[in-house]
Each structure stands twice: as C-alpha cells, then as structure tokens.
PDB file of C-alpha atoms in Angstrom:
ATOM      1  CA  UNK A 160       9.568   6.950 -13.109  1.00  0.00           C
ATOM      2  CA  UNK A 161       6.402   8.934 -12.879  1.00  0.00           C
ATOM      3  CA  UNK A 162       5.569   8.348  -9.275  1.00  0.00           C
ATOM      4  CA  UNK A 163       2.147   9.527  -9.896  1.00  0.00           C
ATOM      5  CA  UNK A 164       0.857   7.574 -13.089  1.00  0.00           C
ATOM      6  CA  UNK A 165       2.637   4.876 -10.875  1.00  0.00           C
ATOM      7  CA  UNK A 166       0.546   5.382  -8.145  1.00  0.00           C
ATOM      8  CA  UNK A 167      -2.049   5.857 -10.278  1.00  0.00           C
ATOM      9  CA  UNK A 168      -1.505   1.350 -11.098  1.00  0.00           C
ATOM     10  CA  UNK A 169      -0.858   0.597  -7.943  1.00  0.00           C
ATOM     11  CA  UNK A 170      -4.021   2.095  -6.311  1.00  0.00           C
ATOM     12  CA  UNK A 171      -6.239   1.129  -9.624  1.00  0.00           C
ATOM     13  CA  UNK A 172      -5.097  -2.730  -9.569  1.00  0.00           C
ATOM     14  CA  UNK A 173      -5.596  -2.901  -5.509  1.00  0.00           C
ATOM     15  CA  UNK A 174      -9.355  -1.693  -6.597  1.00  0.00           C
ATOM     16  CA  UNK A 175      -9.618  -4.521  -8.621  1.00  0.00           C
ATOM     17  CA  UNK A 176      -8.698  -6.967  -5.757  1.00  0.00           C
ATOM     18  CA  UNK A 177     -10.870  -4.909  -3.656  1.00  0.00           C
ATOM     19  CA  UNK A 178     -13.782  -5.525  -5.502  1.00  0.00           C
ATOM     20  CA  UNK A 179     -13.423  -8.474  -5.559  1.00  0.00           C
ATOM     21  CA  UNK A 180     -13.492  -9.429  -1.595  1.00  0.00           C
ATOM     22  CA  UNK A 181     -16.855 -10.521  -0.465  1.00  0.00           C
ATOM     23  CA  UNK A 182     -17.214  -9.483   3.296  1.00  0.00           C
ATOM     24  CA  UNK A 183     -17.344 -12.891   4.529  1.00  0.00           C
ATOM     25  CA  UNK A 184     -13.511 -12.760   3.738  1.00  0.00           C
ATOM     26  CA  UNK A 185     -12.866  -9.654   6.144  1.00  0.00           C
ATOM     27  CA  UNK A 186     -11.799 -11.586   9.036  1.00  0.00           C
ATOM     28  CA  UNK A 187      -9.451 -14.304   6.877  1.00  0.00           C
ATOM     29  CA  UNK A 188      -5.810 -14.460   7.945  1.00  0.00           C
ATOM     30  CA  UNK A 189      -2.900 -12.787   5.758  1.00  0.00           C
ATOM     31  CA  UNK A 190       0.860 -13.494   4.668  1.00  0.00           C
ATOM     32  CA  UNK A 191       0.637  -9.899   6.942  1.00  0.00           C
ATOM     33  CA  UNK A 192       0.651 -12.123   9.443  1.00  0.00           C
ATOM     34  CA  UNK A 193      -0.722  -9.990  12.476  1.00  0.00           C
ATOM     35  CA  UNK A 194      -3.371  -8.497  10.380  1.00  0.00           C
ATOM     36  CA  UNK A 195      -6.748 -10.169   9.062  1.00  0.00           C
ATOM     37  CA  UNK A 196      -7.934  -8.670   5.433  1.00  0.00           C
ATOM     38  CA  UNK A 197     -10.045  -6.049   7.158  1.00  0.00           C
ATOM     39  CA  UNK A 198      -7.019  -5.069   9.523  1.00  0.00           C
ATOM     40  CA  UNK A 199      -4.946  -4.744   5.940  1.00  0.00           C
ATOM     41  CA  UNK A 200      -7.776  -3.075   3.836  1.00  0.00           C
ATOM     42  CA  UNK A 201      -8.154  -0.595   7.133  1.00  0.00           C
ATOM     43  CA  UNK A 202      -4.153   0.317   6.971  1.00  0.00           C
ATOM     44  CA  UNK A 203      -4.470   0.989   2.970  1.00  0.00           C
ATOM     45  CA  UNK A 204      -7.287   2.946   3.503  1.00  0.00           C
ATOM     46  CA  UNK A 205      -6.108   5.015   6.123  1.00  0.00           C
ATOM     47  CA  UNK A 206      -2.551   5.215   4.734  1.00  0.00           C
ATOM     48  CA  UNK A 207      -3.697   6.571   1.862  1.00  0.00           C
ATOM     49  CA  UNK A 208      -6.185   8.972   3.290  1.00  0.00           C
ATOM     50  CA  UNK A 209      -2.427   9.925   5.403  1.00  0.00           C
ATOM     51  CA  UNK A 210      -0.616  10.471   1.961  1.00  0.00           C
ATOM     52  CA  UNK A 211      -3.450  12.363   0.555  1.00  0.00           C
ATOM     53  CA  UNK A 212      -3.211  15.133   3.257  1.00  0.00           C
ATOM     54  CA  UNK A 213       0.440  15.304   3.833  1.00  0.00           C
ATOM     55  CA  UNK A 214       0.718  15.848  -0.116  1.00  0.00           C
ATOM     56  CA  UNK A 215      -2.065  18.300   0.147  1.00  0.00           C
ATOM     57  CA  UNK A 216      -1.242  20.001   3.675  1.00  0.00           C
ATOM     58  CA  UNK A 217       2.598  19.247   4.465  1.00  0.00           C
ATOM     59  CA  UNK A 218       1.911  17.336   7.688  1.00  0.00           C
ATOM     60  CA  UNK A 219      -1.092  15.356   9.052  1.00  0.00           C
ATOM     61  CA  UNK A 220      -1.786  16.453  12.941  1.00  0.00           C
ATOM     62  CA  UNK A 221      -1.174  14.220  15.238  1.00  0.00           C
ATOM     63  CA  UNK A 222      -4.816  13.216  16.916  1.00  0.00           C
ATOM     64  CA  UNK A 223      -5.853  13.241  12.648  1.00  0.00           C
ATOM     65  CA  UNK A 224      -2.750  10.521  12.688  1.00  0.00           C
ATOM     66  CA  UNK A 225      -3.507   8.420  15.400  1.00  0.00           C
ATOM     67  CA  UNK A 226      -7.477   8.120  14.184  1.00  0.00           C
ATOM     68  CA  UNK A 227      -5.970   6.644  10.826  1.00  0.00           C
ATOM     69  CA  UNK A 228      -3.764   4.372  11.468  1.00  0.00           C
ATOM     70  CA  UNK A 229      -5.492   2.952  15.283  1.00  0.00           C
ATOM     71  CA  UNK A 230      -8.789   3.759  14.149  1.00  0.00           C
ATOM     72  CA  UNK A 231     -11.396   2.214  12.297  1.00  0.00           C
ATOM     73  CA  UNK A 232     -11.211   3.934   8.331  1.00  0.00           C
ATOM     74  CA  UNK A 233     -13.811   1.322   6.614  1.00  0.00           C
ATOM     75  CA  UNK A 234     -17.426   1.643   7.933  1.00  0.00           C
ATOM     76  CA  UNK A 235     -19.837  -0.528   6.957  1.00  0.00           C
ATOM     77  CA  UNK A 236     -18.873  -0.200   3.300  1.00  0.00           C
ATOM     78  CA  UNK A 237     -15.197  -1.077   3.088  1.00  0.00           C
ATOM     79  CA  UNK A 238     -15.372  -1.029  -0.939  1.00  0.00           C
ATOM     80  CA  UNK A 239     -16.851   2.363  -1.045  1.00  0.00           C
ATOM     81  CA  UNK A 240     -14.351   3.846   2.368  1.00  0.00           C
ATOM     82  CA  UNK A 241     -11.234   2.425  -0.278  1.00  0.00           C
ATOM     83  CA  UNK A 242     -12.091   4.037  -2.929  1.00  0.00           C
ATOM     84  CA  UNK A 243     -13.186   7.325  -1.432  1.00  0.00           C
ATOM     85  CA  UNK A 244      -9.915   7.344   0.448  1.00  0.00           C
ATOM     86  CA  UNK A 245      -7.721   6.407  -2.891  1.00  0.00           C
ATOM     87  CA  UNK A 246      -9.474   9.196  -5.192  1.00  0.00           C
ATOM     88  CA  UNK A 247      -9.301  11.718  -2.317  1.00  0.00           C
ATOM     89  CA  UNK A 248      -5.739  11.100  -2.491  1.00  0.00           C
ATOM     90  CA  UNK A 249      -5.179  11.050  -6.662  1.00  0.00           C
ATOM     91  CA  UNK A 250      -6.943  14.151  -6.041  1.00  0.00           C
ATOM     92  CA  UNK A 251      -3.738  15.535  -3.864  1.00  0.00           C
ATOM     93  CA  UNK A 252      -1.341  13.687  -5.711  1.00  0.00           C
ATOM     94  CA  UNK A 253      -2.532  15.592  -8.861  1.00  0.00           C
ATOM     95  CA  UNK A 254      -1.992  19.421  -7.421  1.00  0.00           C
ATOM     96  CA  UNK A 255       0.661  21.049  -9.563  1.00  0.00           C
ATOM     97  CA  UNK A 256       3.951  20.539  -8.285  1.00  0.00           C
ATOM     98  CA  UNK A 257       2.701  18.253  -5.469  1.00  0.00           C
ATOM     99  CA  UNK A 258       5.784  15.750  -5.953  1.00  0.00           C
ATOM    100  CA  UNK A 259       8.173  18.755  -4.984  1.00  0.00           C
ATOM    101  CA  UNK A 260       7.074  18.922  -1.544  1.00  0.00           C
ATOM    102  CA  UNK A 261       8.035  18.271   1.338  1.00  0.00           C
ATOM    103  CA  UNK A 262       6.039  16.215   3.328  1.00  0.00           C
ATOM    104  CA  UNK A 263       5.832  15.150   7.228  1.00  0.00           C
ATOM    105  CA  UNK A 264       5.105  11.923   7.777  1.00  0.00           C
ATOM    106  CA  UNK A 265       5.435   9.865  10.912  1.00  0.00           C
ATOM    107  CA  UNK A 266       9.160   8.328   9.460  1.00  0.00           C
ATOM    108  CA  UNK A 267      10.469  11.944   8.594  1.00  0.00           C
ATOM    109  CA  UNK A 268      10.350  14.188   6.265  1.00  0.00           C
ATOM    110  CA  UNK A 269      10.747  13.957   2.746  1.00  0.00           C
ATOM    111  CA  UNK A 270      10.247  15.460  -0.987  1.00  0.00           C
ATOM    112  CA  UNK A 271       6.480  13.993  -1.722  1.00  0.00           C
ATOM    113  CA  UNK A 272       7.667  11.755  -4.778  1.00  0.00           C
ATOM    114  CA  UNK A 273      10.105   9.924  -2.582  1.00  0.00           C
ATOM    115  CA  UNK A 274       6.975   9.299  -0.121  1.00  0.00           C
ATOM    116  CA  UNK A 275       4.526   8.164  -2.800  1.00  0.00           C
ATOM    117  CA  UNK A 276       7.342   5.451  -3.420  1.00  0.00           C
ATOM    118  CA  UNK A 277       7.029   3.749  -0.231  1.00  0.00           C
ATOM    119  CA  UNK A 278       3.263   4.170  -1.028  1.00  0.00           C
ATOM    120  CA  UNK A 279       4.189   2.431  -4.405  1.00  0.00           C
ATOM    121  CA  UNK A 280       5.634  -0.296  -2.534  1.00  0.00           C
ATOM    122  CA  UNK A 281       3.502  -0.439   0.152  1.00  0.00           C
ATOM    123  CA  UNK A 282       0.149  -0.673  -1.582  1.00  0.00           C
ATOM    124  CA  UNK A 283       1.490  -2.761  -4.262  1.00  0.00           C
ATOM    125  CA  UNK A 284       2.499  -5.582  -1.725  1.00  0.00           C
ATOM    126  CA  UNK A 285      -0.629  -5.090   0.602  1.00  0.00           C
ATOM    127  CA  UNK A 286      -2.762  -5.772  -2.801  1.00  0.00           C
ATOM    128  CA  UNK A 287      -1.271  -9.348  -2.899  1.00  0.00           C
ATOM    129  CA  UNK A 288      -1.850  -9.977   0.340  1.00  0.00           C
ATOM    130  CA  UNK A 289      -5.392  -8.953   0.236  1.00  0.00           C
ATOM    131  CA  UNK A 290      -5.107 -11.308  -3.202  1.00  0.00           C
ATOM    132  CA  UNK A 291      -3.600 -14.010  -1.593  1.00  0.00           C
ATOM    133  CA  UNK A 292      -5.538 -14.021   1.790  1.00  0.00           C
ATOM    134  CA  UNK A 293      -9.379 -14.006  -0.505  1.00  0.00           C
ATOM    135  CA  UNK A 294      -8.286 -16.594  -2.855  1.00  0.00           C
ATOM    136  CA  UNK A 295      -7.616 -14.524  -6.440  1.00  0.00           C
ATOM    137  CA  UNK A 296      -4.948 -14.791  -8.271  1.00  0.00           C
ATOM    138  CA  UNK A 297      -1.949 -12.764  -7.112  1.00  0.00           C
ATOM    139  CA  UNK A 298      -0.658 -12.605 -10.624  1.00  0.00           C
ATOM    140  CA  UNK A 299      -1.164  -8.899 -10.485  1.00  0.00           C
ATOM    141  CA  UNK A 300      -0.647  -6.133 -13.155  1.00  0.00           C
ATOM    142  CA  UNK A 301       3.453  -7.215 -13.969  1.00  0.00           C
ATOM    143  CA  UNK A 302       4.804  -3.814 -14.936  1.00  0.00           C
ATOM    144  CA  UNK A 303       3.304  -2.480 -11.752  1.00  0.00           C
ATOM    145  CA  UNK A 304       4.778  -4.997  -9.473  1.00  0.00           C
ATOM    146  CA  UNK A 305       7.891  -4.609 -11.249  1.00  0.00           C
ATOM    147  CA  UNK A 306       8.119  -1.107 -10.619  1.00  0.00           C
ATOM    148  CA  UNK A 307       7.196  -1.893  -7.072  1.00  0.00           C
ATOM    149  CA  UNK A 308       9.876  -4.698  -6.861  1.00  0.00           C
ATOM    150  CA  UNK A 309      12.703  -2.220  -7.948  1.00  0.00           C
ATOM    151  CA  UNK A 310      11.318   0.133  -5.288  1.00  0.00           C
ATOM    152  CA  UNK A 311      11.230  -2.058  -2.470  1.00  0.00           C
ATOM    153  CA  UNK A 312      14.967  -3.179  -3.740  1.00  0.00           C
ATOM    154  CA  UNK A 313      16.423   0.848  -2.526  1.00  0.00           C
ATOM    155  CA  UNK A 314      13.879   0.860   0.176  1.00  0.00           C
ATOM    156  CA  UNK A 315      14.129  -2.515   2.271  1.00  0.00           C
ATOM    157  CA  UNK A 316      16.826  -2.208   4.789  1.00  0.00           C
ATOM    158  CA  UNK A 317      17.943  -4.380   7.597  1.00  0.00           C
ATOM    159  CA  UNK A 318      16.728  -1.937  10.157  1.00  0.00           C
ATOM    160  CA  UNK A 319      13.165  -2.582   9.007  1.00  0.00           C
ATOM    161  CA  UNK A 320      13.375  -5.771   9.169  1.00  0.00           C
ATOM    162  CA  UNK A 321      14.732  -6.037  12.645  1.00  0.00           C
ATOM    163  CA  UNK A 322      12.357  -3.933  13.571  1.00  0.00           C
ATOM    164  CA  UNK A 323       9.465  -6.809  12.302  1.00  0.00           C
ATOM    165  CA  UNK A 324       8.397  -4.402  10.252  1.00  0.00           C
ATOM    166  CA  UNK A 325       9.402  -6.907   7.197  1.00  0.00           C
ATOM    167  CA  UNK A 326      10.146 -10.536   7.427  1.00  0.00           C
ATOM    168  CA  UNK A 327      13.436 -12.044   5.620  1.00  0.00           C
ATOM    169  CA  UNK A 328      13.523 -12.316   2.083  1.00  0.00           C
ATOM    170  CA  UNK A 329      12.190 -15.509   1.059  1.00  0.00           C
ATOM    171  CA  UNK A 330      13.942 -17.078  -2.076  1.00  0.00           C
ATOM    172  CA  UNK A 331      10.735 -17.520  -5.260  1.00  0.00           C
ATOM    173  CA  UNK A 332      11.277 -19.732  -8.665  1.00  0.00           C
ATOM    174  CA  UNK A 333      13.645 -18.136 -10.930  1.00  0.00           C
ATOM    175  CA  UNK A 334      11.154 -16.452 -13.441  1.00  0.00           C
ATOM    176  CA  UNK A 335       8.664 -16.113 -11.072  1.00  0.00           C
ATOM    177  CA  UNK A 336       5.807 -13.696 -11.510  1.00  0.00           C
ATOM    178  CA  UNK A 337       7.044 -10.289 -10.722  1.00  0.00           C
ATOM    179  CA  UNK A 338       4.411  -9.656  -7.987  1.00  0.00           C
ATOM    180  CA  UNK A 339       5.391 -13.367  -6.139  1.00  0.00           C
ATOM    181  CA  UNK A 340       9.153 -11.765  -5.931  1.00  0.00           C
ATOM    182  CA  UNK A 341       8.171  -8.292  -4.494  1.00  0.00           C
ATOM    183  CA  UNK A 342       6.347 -10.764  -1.827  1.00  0.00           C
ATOM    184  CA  UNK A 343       9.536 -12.433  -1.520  1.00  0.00           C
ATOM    185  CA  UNK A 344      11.695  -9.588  -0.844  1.00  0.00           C
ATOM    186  CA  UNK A 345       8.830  -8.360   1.376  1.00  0.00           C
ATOM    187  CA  UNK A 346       8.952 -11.851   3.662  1.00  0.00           C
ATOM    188  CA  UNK A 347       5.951 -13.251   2.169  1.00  0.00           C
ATOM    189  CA  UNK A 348       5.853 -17.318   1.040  1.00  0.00           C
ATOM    190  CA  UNK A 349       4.345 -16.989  -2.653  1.00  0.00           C
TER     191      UNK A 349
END
C-alpha cells in the first residue's frame, strides 16, 4: 500500500464531508460518543496538524502537543482550519523519504508510514462519524474504507479497547458497505 496516495483518499473524502457540515451541526452528538462534531472535526484537525510535524520534525514538543489535542484547532472557520491543517500535512507527508522516518508521537515511536496508518484508520472512521452525526450518507469512497478496514483489522487490539479508546466490535449485514464495517470493527452501530 502507498500510505501516502492513501492518505491522500482518506483526507480528500473527509473534505468532502467537511464541506458539507453547515455550522448549525457543530454541536450534534456522534457514534464518538463523548465528542460533538466540532469536538471530532477539532481532533482531525489537530491530529493532523500533529502528523504533519512529527513527519516533518521527528517529534512534536510537548506544550505544541498539549495545544492540539486540548486546545481549540478550528477558529471561527472550521472548513478553512481543516483544510489548512490537512494540506500543511500532505505537504510533510510529501518530503522525500518522509515514510522512512522515525517519528515520536505520544504512543511511541515508529517508522512514519506505520504512523500515517493509524492516521489512515483514524481519519477514515472519524469521516463517518462526522457523516453520520450531519445526516450524509456514510457510504463513503469504498476502496478507501476498505483499505482503512484492513488497517484497523492489524491495528485494533484488546488493550485499546479496554482502555475505551474503541468500543466492541459490533456485528453489520453481510455485504455491508465497506465504510459501515470499519464502523463496526471500530464500535460504531451503522
């Protein structure tokens, strides 16, 4: 897999479901369920802004850390705060040899290509929760939530789930839409 034309998808079909969220939506509940859209478009946004740097600069300091993921990363123009943050970080993800590195994050460190995979995942399921939670369809780009689904599959261990970070599976319709199972596996009711 080519983590980066990947990630390239992933962050180009959440822009699409961005878009498309009027801010009247921002404080709707999720299938995240301790986060409202905003609280979910705020993690994406500062997640990736996270990835960008530690791709670009190894590590991301502490205090820089804290502000993105406690902190507020969307303004008063959450469409225009994604999509800065998401091209900042193609931008990173594009440096030559950028996948070979070895990146700090706040889990450990690890080659960049195996961290833009949880970002694969990740983003991927946040986009049908932001889908889900506004009301579009959550039918989303198959091959990418495919990918993603085969991603989470290596990724999703017992240990994050006991530690709430992921709910229990929950079983979907044989031949469901690939993005409805990656919500599955990720503990979210299609």
């Amino acid at each position: 897999m080519d983590e980066v034309a990947t990630m390239h998808k992933v962050l180009e079909m959440t822009g699409q479901v961005v878009d498309h969220i009027e801010p009247s939506q921002l404080d709707n509940p999720t299938p995240c369920t301790e986060w409202t859209v905003r609280d979910v478009l705020n993690h994406v946004t500062g997640g990736a802004t996270m990835f960008g740097l530690c791709v670009r600069d190894g590590a991301v300091p502490d205090e820089k850390f804290g502000e993105l993921m406690t902190g507020d990363n969307l303004g008063s123009d959450f469409k225009s705060s994604f999509h800065r943050a998401t091209d900042a970080a193609e931008e990173s993800f594009a440096i030559p040899g950028a996948m070979e590195r070895i990146v700090k994050l706040p889990f450990g460190e690890m080659p960049a290509g195996l961290a833009l995979d949880i970002a694969i995942f990740d983003v991927a399921t946040h986009a049908w929760d932001l889908a889900k939670a506004t009301g579009q369809s959550t039918d989303l780009d198959p091959e990418v939530a495919t990918i993603a689904y085969q991603v989470a599959q290596t990724m999703l261990s017992d240990d994050l789930r006991n530690a709430g970070l992921f709910g229990p599976p929950v079983a979907v319709e044989e031949g469901a839409p690939a993005a409805d199972r990656l919500a599955g596996l990720a503990g979210r009711t299609p």
